[in-house]
Amino acid sequence: MDTVDPQHLRTFVTVTRLGSFSEAARELGYTQSAVSQQIAALEADLGAGLLNRRPVGPTEAGRRLLEHAAPLLVRLEAARADVARLAGAPSTRLVLGATPLAVGPELGRALGEVRRAYPAAELVVRVLAQGVLPAQAATGEVDLALIDGLAAPSDPLPLPDVGPLATRAVDEQPVAVALPAGHPLAGRSGVALADLSAARWLDAPDLTPTAARLRAAAGVDGFRPATRYRGTDVHGLLALVATGHGLTLLPASALADAPGVASAPIAAPRLVHRTELVHGSLPEGPAALLARLLGA
Amino acid sequence: MDTVDPQHLRTFVTVTRLGSFSEAARELGYTQSAVSQQIAALEADLGAGLLNRRPVGPTEAGRRLLEHAAPLLVRLEAARADVARLAGAPSTRLVLGATPLAVGPELGRALGEVRRAYPAAELVVRVLAQGVLPAQAATGEVDLALIDGLAAPSDPLPLPDVGPLATRAVDEQPVAVALPAGHPLAGRSGVALADLSAARWLDAPDLTPTAARLRAAAGVDGFRPATRYRGTDVHGLLALVATGHGLTLLPASALADAPGVASAPIAAPRLVHRTELVHGSLPEGPAALLARLLGA
DNA sequence: GGTGTCCATCAACTTTTCTGATCGAGGGGT
DNA sequence: ACCCCTCGATCAGAAAAGTTGATGGACACC
């Protein structure tokens, strides 16, 4: 063997995930014997013990390998998906993955046109957290991904690199901080992000930039999250803002008419809330059409 | 087959690079027959033609696959190297990769200490362009990489993602623009990068940020490079600056006493020239020591 | 039109990988 | 304390995959 065998890698991650050779064998459709031999072969190939047996768990080297394995398998899958889509029959199905804030009237209009052009097509919109979307776009679980996030005006969004993906900005909004109505800063024409570092923050990692991102953008410490909000809906988050649980950054458009919530645009540093369209190769059909519509 | 076979991928890359099945076979140590069958297997597996024969060249799908293949093979190699280093015998050899501007007195002092602690160790300093260093650190061609570049004060350097690498800042310098002596801006206490967008620029991609990076940082168009400078030495570049071939950004310390060259610090946007230490797992020995010394 | 190079194909062989059976070790229940 | 059951390792044989060497057809160059 010259390169690490991905099959073995897949078996290895399955074993560590399930904590059992036998269960991994069942899940992968092998015999327990095969799994045992695959792990042995991998350990021999790399010249290091990867798993402690009884109880089954990764060693130091195994943990290191795990960090490599997951992205590797994703990219392997992405390569297959990318080529397959390019060669496959034009698909009649369109799966659009999107972060919650990326779904807006513009997308609705574009989807309407797709509907008109392909009346028989099956359209699926899947709302997902930002973190998983690039991988889903790469592996073809979604045909197109609409991802929103915070960035400097001329930087691209900081997305994880999961392979060669095409990226294009489709929308930019000013960034504003969501405040409870009556907050002293409400209605101010511009606020410096750094001045907010001491405030209580709502950390909604599936929805808006995390505290760590804010620290980086503002160049100061602080932004200690008071409450963590897991979920992909804006409504609930704004309700918490209205009741004083903390502040959050959102695109100005999302704050237009939320009850009990005021806002103030962020003046410094220069940030924008950008929505980007991300995709690998596009199967001819509704997906390609939607990409063209959103790009224009 | 369930995942794409990396062996096939490697063969495919070699065939496209050499434009010949037979030559690829020779280089890889196979028979021509084996190469032919590997390509056929890969095409069957992915369900798409990848190569045009006679003349041999990638198809549309093949080109797409090539974009995936190279990073994939690097990461596969990186996984092996990372684990092997962790398990292997403590190395007596230290290969340090560094961008030219990362080599300075501080590094010299640290290397001296390493020398003292490991008198018998073989120390190698390899100066390389920024672009290739992360991959070399990941695959173990260098044990440690010192990479310098331009970034916002609290952003990490924008490095290509080639796998899980540890990163730590070891030095930060103000950024200055190198000017020919007598230039109207020479000696000014602060210059806005955007004001320089119309100037003639020296593009030295192996040494300093490229024009594209400047455009992104300044948020304006411009920075059209007048002359391209390939190479990793600062001396020659500064000579060109002195003779009026164009401007370049460099860390302030590199400009201290260059003959015929003046400078002015960049005041806006807030940028720093940062040197980061990048490495995978560290083999016990001189490499680990140097990492500790530079980290402190 | 001959000739040489190049890739595809085929059958035989080799190597690798999987299965099914068996073994010893360890944990839990009685 | 003993038994029993589950778990992973190991081994031999079977199955699968990959490689070689020989051969054939297509194309380019002389």
mmCIF file of C-alpha atoms in Angstrom, chain A:
data_model
loop_
_atom_site.group_PDB
_atom_site.id
_atom_site.type_symbol
_atom_site.label_atom_id
_atom_site.label_comp_id
_atom_site.label_asym_id
_atom_site.label_seq_id
_atom_site.Cartn_x
_atom_site.Cartn_y
_atom_site.Cartn_z
ATOM 1 C CA MET A 1 0.000 0.000 0.000
ATOM 2 C CA ASP A 2 1.263 3.434 -0.889
ATOM 3 C CA THR A 3 -1.468 5.784 0.211
ATOM 4 C CA VAL A 4 -3.662 5.300 3.242
ATOM 5 C CA ASP A 5 -6.649 3.173 2.274
ATOM 6 C CA PRO A 6 -9.845 5.204 2.638
ATOM 7 C CA GLN A 7 -11.856 2.062 3.187
ATOM 8 C CA HIS A 8 -9.775 1.378 6.264
ATOM 9 C CA LEU A 9 -10.197 4.966 7.312
ATOM 10 C CA ARG A 10 -13.926 4.696 7.099
ATOM 11 C CA THR A 11 -13.876 1.524 9.134
ATOM 12 C CA PHE A 12 -11.636 3.180 11.671
ATOM 13 C CA VAL A 13 -13.933 6.144 12.236
ATOM 14 C CA THR A 14 -16.917 3.845 12.473
ATOM 15 C CA VAL A 15 -15.204 1.734 15.101
ATOM 16 C CA THR A 16 -14.294 4.746 17.189
ATOM 17 C CA ARG A 17 -17.760 6.201 16.808
ATOM 18 C CA LEU A 18 -19.469 3.020 17.935
ATOM 19 C CA GLY A 19 -16.772 1.974 20.317
ATOM 20 C CA SER A 20 -16.983 -1.564 19.060
ATOM 21 C CA PHE A 21 -15.489 -3.705 16.326
ATOM 22 C CA SER A 22 -18.510 -5.959 16.110
ATOM 23 C CA GLU A 23 -21.025 -3.144 15.840
ATOM 24 C CA ALA A 24 -18.946 -1.404 13.235
ATOM 25 C CA ALA A 25 -18.852 -4.646 11.279
ATOM 26 C CA ARG A 26 -22.629 -4.900 11.453
ATOM 27 C CA GLU A 27 -23.097 -1.305 10.340
ATOM 28 C CA LEU A 28 -20.658 -1.591 7.462
ATOM 29 C CA GLY A 29 -21.791 -4.999 6.306
ATOM 30 C CA TYR A 30 -18.567 -6.814 7.082
ATOM 31 C CA THR A 31 -17.769 -9.650 9.383
ATOM 32 C CA GLN A 32 -16.130 -8.806 12.674
ATOM 33 C CA SER A 33 -13.064 -10.593 11.395
ATOM 34 C CA ALA A 34 -12.747 -8.260 8.435
ATOM 35 C CA VAL A 35 -12.968 -5.186 10.635
ATOM 36 C CA SER A 36 -10.345 -6.540 12.959
ATOM 37 C CA GLN A 37 -8.023 -7.190 10.053
ATOM 38 C CA GLN A 38 -8.663 -3.800 8.492
ATOM 39 C CA ILE A 39 -7.729 -2.030 11.697
ATOM 40 C CA ALA A 40 -4.671 -4.226 12.039
ATOM 41 C CA ALA A 41 -3.667 -3.442 8.470
ATOM 42 C CA LEU A 42 -4.131 0.280 9.049
ATOM 43 C CA GLU A 43 -2.048 0.167 12.202
ATOM 44 C CA ALA A 44 0.662 -1.786 10.450
ATOM 45 C CA ASP A 45 0.596 0.577 7.491
ATOM 46 C CA LEU A 46 0.965 3.662 9.655
ATOM 47 C CA GLY A 47 3.317 2.009 12.084
ATOM 48 C CA ALA A 48 1.370 3.088 15.129
ATOM 49 C CA GLY A 49 -1.293 1.753 17.440
ATOM 50 C CA LEU A 50 -4.550 3.541 16.765
ATOM 51 C CA LEU A 51 -7.026 1.875 19.065
ATOM 52 C CA ASN A 52 -6.990 0.646 22.615
ATOM 53 C CA ARG A 53 -9.023 -2.536 22.885
ATOM 54 C CA ARG A 54 -11.184 -3.277 25.863
ATOM 55 C CA PRO A 55 -12.490 -0.739 26.191
ATOM 56 C CA VAL A 56 -12.266 0.277 22.536
ATOM 57 C CA GLY A 57 -11.121 3.862 22.104
ATOM 58 C CA PRO A 58 -8.618 5.836 20.091
ATOM 59 C CA THR A 59 -5.039 6.227 21.237
ATOM 60 C CA GLU A 60 -3.159 9.496 20.953
ATOM 61 C CA ALA A 61 -2.195 8.651 17.375
ATOM 62 C CA GLY A 62 -5.719 7.485 16.694
ATOM 63 C CA ARG A 63 -7.180 10.777 17.811
ATOM 64 C CA ARG A 64 -4.791 12.541 15.508
ATOM 65 C CA LEU A 65 -5.816 10.347 12.627
ATOM 66 C CA LEU A 66 -9.475 11.011 13.329
ATOM 67 C CA GLU A 67 -8.941 14.702 12.714
ATOM 68 C CA HIS A 68 -7.671 13.870 9.259
ATOM 69 C CA ALA A 69 -10.152 11.155 8.480
ATOM 70 C CA ALA A 70 -13.428 13.026 8.535
ATOM 71 C CA PRO A 71 -12.481 15.814 6.107
ATOM 72 C CA LEU A 72 -10.722 13.294 3.912
ATOM 73 C CA LEU A 73 -13.800 11.141 3.549
ATOM 74 C CA VAL A 74 -15.908 14.198 2.861
ATOM 75 C CA ARG A 75 -13.592 15.288 0.064
ATOM 76 C CA LEU A 76 -13.447 11.831 -1.402
ATOM 77 C CA GLU A 77 -17.213 11.794 -1.483
ATOM 78 C CA ALA A 78 -17.201 15.317 -2.895
ATOM 79 C CA ALA A 79 -14.954 14.305 -5.776
ATOM 80 C CA ARG A 80 -17.256 11.459 -6.727
ATOM 81 C CA ALA A 81 -20.367 13.605 -6.425
ATOM 82 C CA ASP A 82 -18.902 16.442 -8.423
ATOM 83 C CA VAL A 83 -17.923 14.279 -11.348
ATOM 84 C CA ALA A 84 -21.090 12.226 -11.213
ATOM 85 C CA ARG A 85 -23.288 15.300 -11.374
ATOM 86 C CA LEU A 86 -21.383 16.581 -14.353
ATOM 87 C CA ALA A 87 -21.896 13.363 -16.254
ATOM 88 C CA GLY A 88 -25.233 12.205 -14.926
ATOM 89 C CA ALA A 89 -28.620 12.680 -16.515
ATOM 90 C CA PRO A 90 -30.055 16.181 -16.106
ATOM 91 C CA SER A 91 -31.824 16.049 -12.794
ATOM 92 C CA THR A 92 -35.476 16.936 -12.363
ATOM 93 C CA ARG A 93 -34.930 17.523 -8.694
ATOM 94 C CA LEU A 94 -33.541 20.597 -6.994
ATOM 95 C CA VAL A 95 -32.397 20.511 -3.404
ATOM 96 C CA LEU A 96 -31.522 23.935 -2.102
ATOM 97 C CA GLY A 97 -29.747 24.188 1.214
ATOM 98 C CA ALA A 98 -29.887 27.548 2.930
ATOM 99 C CA THR A 99 -29.122 29.193 6.200
ATOM 100 C CA PRO A 100 -32.245 30.702 7.753
ATOM 101 C CA LEU A 101 -31.346 34.318 7.064
ATOM 102 C CA ALA A 102 -30.587 33.541 3.435
ATOM 103 C CA VAL A 103 -34.216 32.716 2.740
ATOM 104 C CA GLY A 104 -35.948 35.895 1.676
ATOM 105 C CA PRO A 105 -38.293 37.380 -0.888
ATOM 106 C CA GLU A 106 -35.631 37.426 -3.587
ATOM 107 C CA LEU A 107 -35.182 33.696 -3.292
ATOM 108 C CA GLY A 108 -38.936 33.218 -3.297
ATOM 109 C CA ARG A 109 -39.239 35.088 -6.569
ATOM 110 C CA ALA A 110 -36.441 33.114 -8.170
ATOM 111 C CA LEU A 111 -37.943 29.830 -7.038
ATOM 112 C CA GLY A 112 -41.208 30.932 -8.594
ATOM 113 C CA GLU A 113 -39.528 31.279 -11.943
ATOM 114 C CA VAL A 114 -37.948 27.868 -11.572
ATOM 115 C CA ARG A 115 -41.371 26.435 -10.773
ATOM 116 C CA ARG A 116 -42.757 28.001 -13.936
ATOM 117 C CA ALA A 117 -39.913 26.713 -16.110
ATOM 118 C CA TYR A 118 -39.982 23.205 -14.642
ATOM 119 C CA PRO A 119 -43.537 22.564 -13.508
ATOM 120 C CA ALA A 120 -42.828 18.893 -12.842
ATOM 121 C CA ALA A 121 -39.643 19.415 -10.894
ATOM 122 C CA GLU A 122 -39.415 18.461 -7.280
ATOM 123 C CA LEU A 123 -38.180 21.462 -5.307
ATOM 124 C CA VAL A 124 -36.784 20.981 -1.836
ATOM 125 C CA VAL A 125 -35.596 23.773 0.427
ATOM 126 C CA ARG A 126 -33.613 22.524 3.372
ATOM 127 C CA VAL A 127 -32.742 25.002 6.096
ATOM 128 C CA LEU A 128 -29.505 24.111 7.802
ATOM 129 C CA ALA A 129 -26.856 25.623 10.012
ATOM 130 C CA GLN A 130 -24.009 27.421 8.290
ATOM 131 C CA GLY A 131 -21.372 24.986 9.438
ATOM 132 C CA VAL A 132 -22.603 21.950 7.543
ATOM 133 C CA LEU A 133 -23.683 23.575 4.297
ATOM 134 C CA PRO A 134 -20.378 23.701 2.415
ATOM 135 C CA ALA A 135 -19.846 19.996 3.024
ATOM 136 C CA GLN A 136 -23.386 19.242 1.883
ATOM 137 C CA ALA A 137 -22.877 21.266 -1.268
ATOM 138 C CA ALA A 138 -19.623 19.468 -1.974
ATOM 139 C CA THR A 139 -21.008 15.998 -1.485
ATOM 140 C CA GLY A 140 -24.145 16.718 -3.455
ATOM 141 C CA GLU A 141 -26.605 16.348 -0.614
ATOM 142 C CA VAL A 142 -27.763 19.765 -1.690
ATOM 143 C CA ASP A 143 -27.404 21.015 -5.253
ATOM 144 C CA LEU A 144 -27.019 24.629 -4.235
ATOM 145 C CA ALA A 145 -26.275 26.283 -0.940
ATOM 146 C CA LEU A 146 -27.172 29.804 0.089
ATOM 147 C CA ILE A 147 -25.005 30.795 2.999
ATOM 148 C CA ASP A 148 -25.082 34.050 4.894
ATOM 149 C CA GLY A 149 -22.551 35.452 7.268
ATOM 150 C CA LEU A 150 -20.446 38.356 8.397
ATOM 151 C CA ALA A 151 -17.395 39.568 6.537
ATOM 152 C CA ALA A 152 -15.334 42.602 5.693
ATOM 153 C CA PRO A 153 -16.766 44.348 2.634
ATOM 154 C CA SER A 154 -14.346 42.801 0.179
ATOM 155 C CA ASP A 155 -13.495 39.530 1.884
ATOM 156 C CA PRO A 156 -15.344 36.376 1.029
ATOM 157 C CA LEU A 157 -17.225 34.645 3.817
ATOM 158 C CA PRO A 158 -14.909 32.561 5.968
ATOM 159 C CA LEU A 159 -16.182 29.121 4.993
ATOM 160 C CA PRO A 160 -14.486 25.817 5.708
ATOM 161 C CA ASP A 161 -12.551 24.505 2.752
ATOM 162 C CA VAL A 162 -14.090 21.203 1.726
ATOM 163 C CA GLY A 163 -13.045 21.167 -1.889
ATOM 164 C CA PRO A 164 -13.258 23.197 -5.055
ATOM 165 C CA LEU A 165 -16.588 24.989 -4.877
ATOM 166 C CA ALA A 166 -17.848 27.894 -6.919
ATOM 167 C CA THR A 167 -18.876 30.883 -4.804
ATOM 168 C CA ARG A 168 -20.706 34.059 -5.708
ATOM 169 C CA ALA A 169 -22.190 36.856 -3.630
ATOM 170 C CA VAL A 170 -25.913 37.308 -4.212
ATOM 171 C CA ASP A 171 -26.839 39.811 -1.538
ATOM 172 C CA GLU A 172 -25.296 42.287 0.842
ATOM 173 C CA GLN A 173 -26.955 43.952 3.794
ATOM 174 C CA PRO A 174 -25.702 46.379 6.394
ATOM 175 C CA VAL A 175 -25.182 44.803 9.781
ATOM 176 C CA ALA A 176 -27.151 45.963 12.769
ATOM 177 C CA VAL A 177 -27.270 45.049 16.402
ATOM 178 C CA ALA A 178 -30.622 43.894 17.708
ATOM 179 C CA LEU A 179 -31.596 45.644 20.924
ATOM 180 C CA PRO A 180 -34.613 45.498 23.192
ATOM 181 C CA ALA A 181 -36.944 48.439 22.549
ATOM 182 C CA GLY A 182 -36.002 51.276 24.855
ATOM 183 C CA HIS A 183 -32.347 50.357 25.016
ATOM 184 C CA PRO A 184 -30.209 53.514 25.263
ATOM 185 C CA LEU A 185 -28.550 52.782 21.915
ATOM 186 C CA ALA A 186 -31.833 52.125 20.101
ATOM 187 C CA GLY A 187 -32.216 54.253 17.028
ATOM 188 C CA ARG A 188 -28.661 55.521 17.055
ATOM 189 C CA SER A 189 -27.382 56.067 13.556
ATOM 190 C CA GLY A 190 -24.184 54.130 14.052
ATOM 191 C CA VAL A 191 -22.508 52.073 16.764
ATOM 192 C CA ALA A 192 -18.966 50.819 17.019
ATOM 193 C CA LEU A 193 -18.831 47.097 17.547
ATOM 194 C CA ALA A 194 -16.001 47.448 20.032
ATOM 195 C CA ASP A 195 -18.240 49.540 22.297
ATOM 196 C CA LEU A 196 -20.560 46.586 22.661
ATOM 197 C CA SER A 197 -17.960 44.129 23.860
ATOM 198 C CA ALA A 198 -19.074 44.386 27.465
ATOM 199 C CA ALA A 199 -22.752 43.802 26.745
ATOM 200 C CA ARG A 200 -24.559 40.528 27.297
ATOM 201 C CA TRP A 201 -24.670 38.551 24.076
ATOM 202 C CA LEU A 202 -26.942 35.902 22.731
ATOM 203 C CA ASP A 203 -24.807 33.290 21.071
ATOM 204 C CA ALA A 204 -26.757 31.616 18.296
ATOM 205 C CA PRO A 205 -24.091 29.740 16.357
ATOM 206 C CA ASP A 206 -26.558 28.213 13.897
ATOM 207 C CA LEU A 207 -27.853 31.619 12.975
ATOM 208 C CA THR A 208 -25.450 34.489 13.496
ATOM 209 C CA PRO A 209 -21.735 35.008 14.002
ATOM 210 C CA THR A 210 -20.400 33.505 17.177
ATOM 211 C CA ALA A 211 -18.730 35.449 19.918
ATOM 212 C CA ALA A 212 -15.350 34.320 18.670
ATOM 213 C CA ARG A 213 -16.033 35.864 15.262
ATOM 214 C CA LEU A 214 -17.044 39.118 16.893
ATOM 215 C CA ARG A 215 -13.890 39.273 18.946
ATOM 216 C CA ALA A 216 -11.874 38.805 15.785
ATOM 217 C CA ALA A 217 -13.850 41.407 13.864
ATOM 218 C CA ALA A 218 -13.789 44.019 16.590
ATOM 219 C CA GLY A 219 -10.209 43.342 17.594
ATOM 220 C CA VAL A 220 -11.015 43.395 21.284
ATOM 221 C CA ASP A 221 -11.775 40.841 23.927
ATOM 222 C CA GLY A 222 -15.164 40.469 25.438
ATOM 223 C CA PHE A 223 -18.452 39.412 23.876
ATOM 224 C CA ARG A 224 -19.020 36.873 26.578
ATOM 225 C CA PRO A 225 -22.216 35.042 25.641
ATOM 226 C CA ALA A 226 -24.902 35.146 28.302
ATOM 227 C CA THR A 227 -27.228 32.640 26.690
ATOM 228 C CA ARG A 228 -26.731 30.044 24.025
ATOM 229 C CA TYR A 229 -29.437 29.656 21.459
ATOM 230 C CA ARG A 230 -29.447 26.487 19.414
ATOM 231 C CA GLY A 231 -31.790 26.518 16.501
ATOM 232 C CA THR A 232 -32.257 28.053 13.121
ATOM 233 C CA ASP A 233 -35.246 30.322 13.523
ATOM 234 C CA VAL A 234 -34.988 34.081 13.875
ATOM 235 C CA HIS A 235 -38.293 34.546 15.578
ATOM 236 C CA GLY A 236 -37.403 32.904 18.836
ATOM 237 C CA LEU A 237 -34.087 34.662 18.936
ATOM 238 C CA LEU A 238 -35.670 38.071 18.525
ATOM 239 C CA ALA A 239 -38.146 37.267 21.266
ATOM 240 C CA LEU A 240 -35.224 36.710 23.601
ATOM 241 C CA VAL A 241 -33.662 39.966 22.485
ATOM 242 C CA ALA A 242 -36.936 41.801 23.151
ATOM 243 C CA THR A 243 -37.069 40.425 26.668
ATOM 244 C CA GLY A 244 -33.584 41.568 27.433
ATOM 245 C CA HIS A 245 -31.650 38.331 27.325
ATOM 246 C CA GLY A 246 -28.889 39.863 25.277
ATOM 247 C CA LEU A 247 -27.863 41.447 22.001
ATOM 248 C CA THR A 248 -27.211 39.887 18.603
ATOM 249 C CA LEU A 249 -25.938 40.987 15.244
ATOM 250 C CA LEU A 250 -28.292 40.503 12.348
ATOM 251 C CA PRO A 251 -28.682 41.888 8.842
ATOM 252 C CA ALA A 252 -30.631 45.115 8.881
ATOM 253 C CA SER A 253 -33.403 43.657 6.764
ATOM 254 C CA ALA A 254 -34.149 40.946 9.304
ATOM 255 C CA LEU A 255 -34.780 43.553 11.968
ATOM 256 C CA ALA A 256 -37.182 45.770 10.070
ATOM 257 C CA ASP A 257 -40.375 45.039 11.915
ATOM 258 C CA ALA A 258 -39.768 42.745 14.819
ATOM 259 C CA PRO A 259 -42.035 43.591 17.752
ATOM 260 C CA GLY A 260 -40.263 44.857 20.826
ATOM 261 C CA VAL A 261 -36.913 44.942 19.067
ATOM 262 C CA ALA A 262 -35.005 48.048 18.083
ATOM 263 C CA SER A 263 -31.761 48.232 16.232
ATOM 264 C CA ALA A 264 -28.711 50.290 15.461
ATOM 265 C CA PRO A 265 -26.421 49.834 12.463
ATOM 266 C CA ILE A 266 -22.807 48.877 13.082
ATOM 267 C CA ALA A 267 -20.556 51.659 11.852
ATOM 268 C CA ALA A 268 -17.153 50.261 12.701
ATOM 269 C CA PRO A 269 -15.463 48.103 11.764
ATOM 270 C CA ARG A 270 -16.799 48.030 8.233
ATOM 271 C CA LEU A 271 -18.758 44.845 8.069
ATOM 272 C CA VAL A 272 -21.414 43.514 5.787
ATOM 273 C CA HIS A 273 -23.834 40.702 6.073
ATOM 274 C CA ARG A 274 -23.375 38.828 2.832
ATOM 275 C CA THR A 275 -25.263 35.930 1.296
ATOM 276 C CA GLU A 276 -23.258 33.720 -1.007
ATOM 277 C CA LEU A 277 -24.288 31.052 -3.440
ATOM 278 C CA VAL A 278 -22.067 28.000 -3.152
ATOM 279 C CA HIS A 279 -22.066 24.968 -5.387
ATOM 280 C CA GLY A 280 -19.960 22.361 -7.125
ATOM 281 C CA SER A 281 -20.714 21.303 -10.657
ATOM 282 C CA LEU A 282 -24.334 21.951 -11.549
ATOM 283 C CA PRO A 283 -26.573 19.341 -13.101
ATOM 284 C CA GLU A 284 -28.388 20.889 -16.051
ATOM 285 C CA GLY A 285 -31.969 21.576 -15.096
ATOM 286 C CA PRO A 286 -33.653 23.507 -12.315
ATOM 287 C CA ALA A 287 -30.475 23.815 -10.263
ATOM 288 C CA ALA A 288 -28.551 25.511 -13.041
ATOM 289 C CA LEU A 289 -31.496 27.801 -13.749
ATOM 290 C CA LEU A 290 -31.797 28.890 -10.133
ATOM 291 C CA ALA A 291 -28.080 29.565 -9.962
ATOM 292 C CA ARG A 292 -28.370 31.800 -13.010
ATOM 293 C CA LEU A 293 -31.366 33.639 -11.605
ATOM 294 C CA LEU A 294 -29.722 34.330 -8.274
ATOM 295 C CA GLY A 295 -26.467 35.319 -9.863
ATOM 296 C CA ALA A 296 -27.994 38.021 -12.013
#
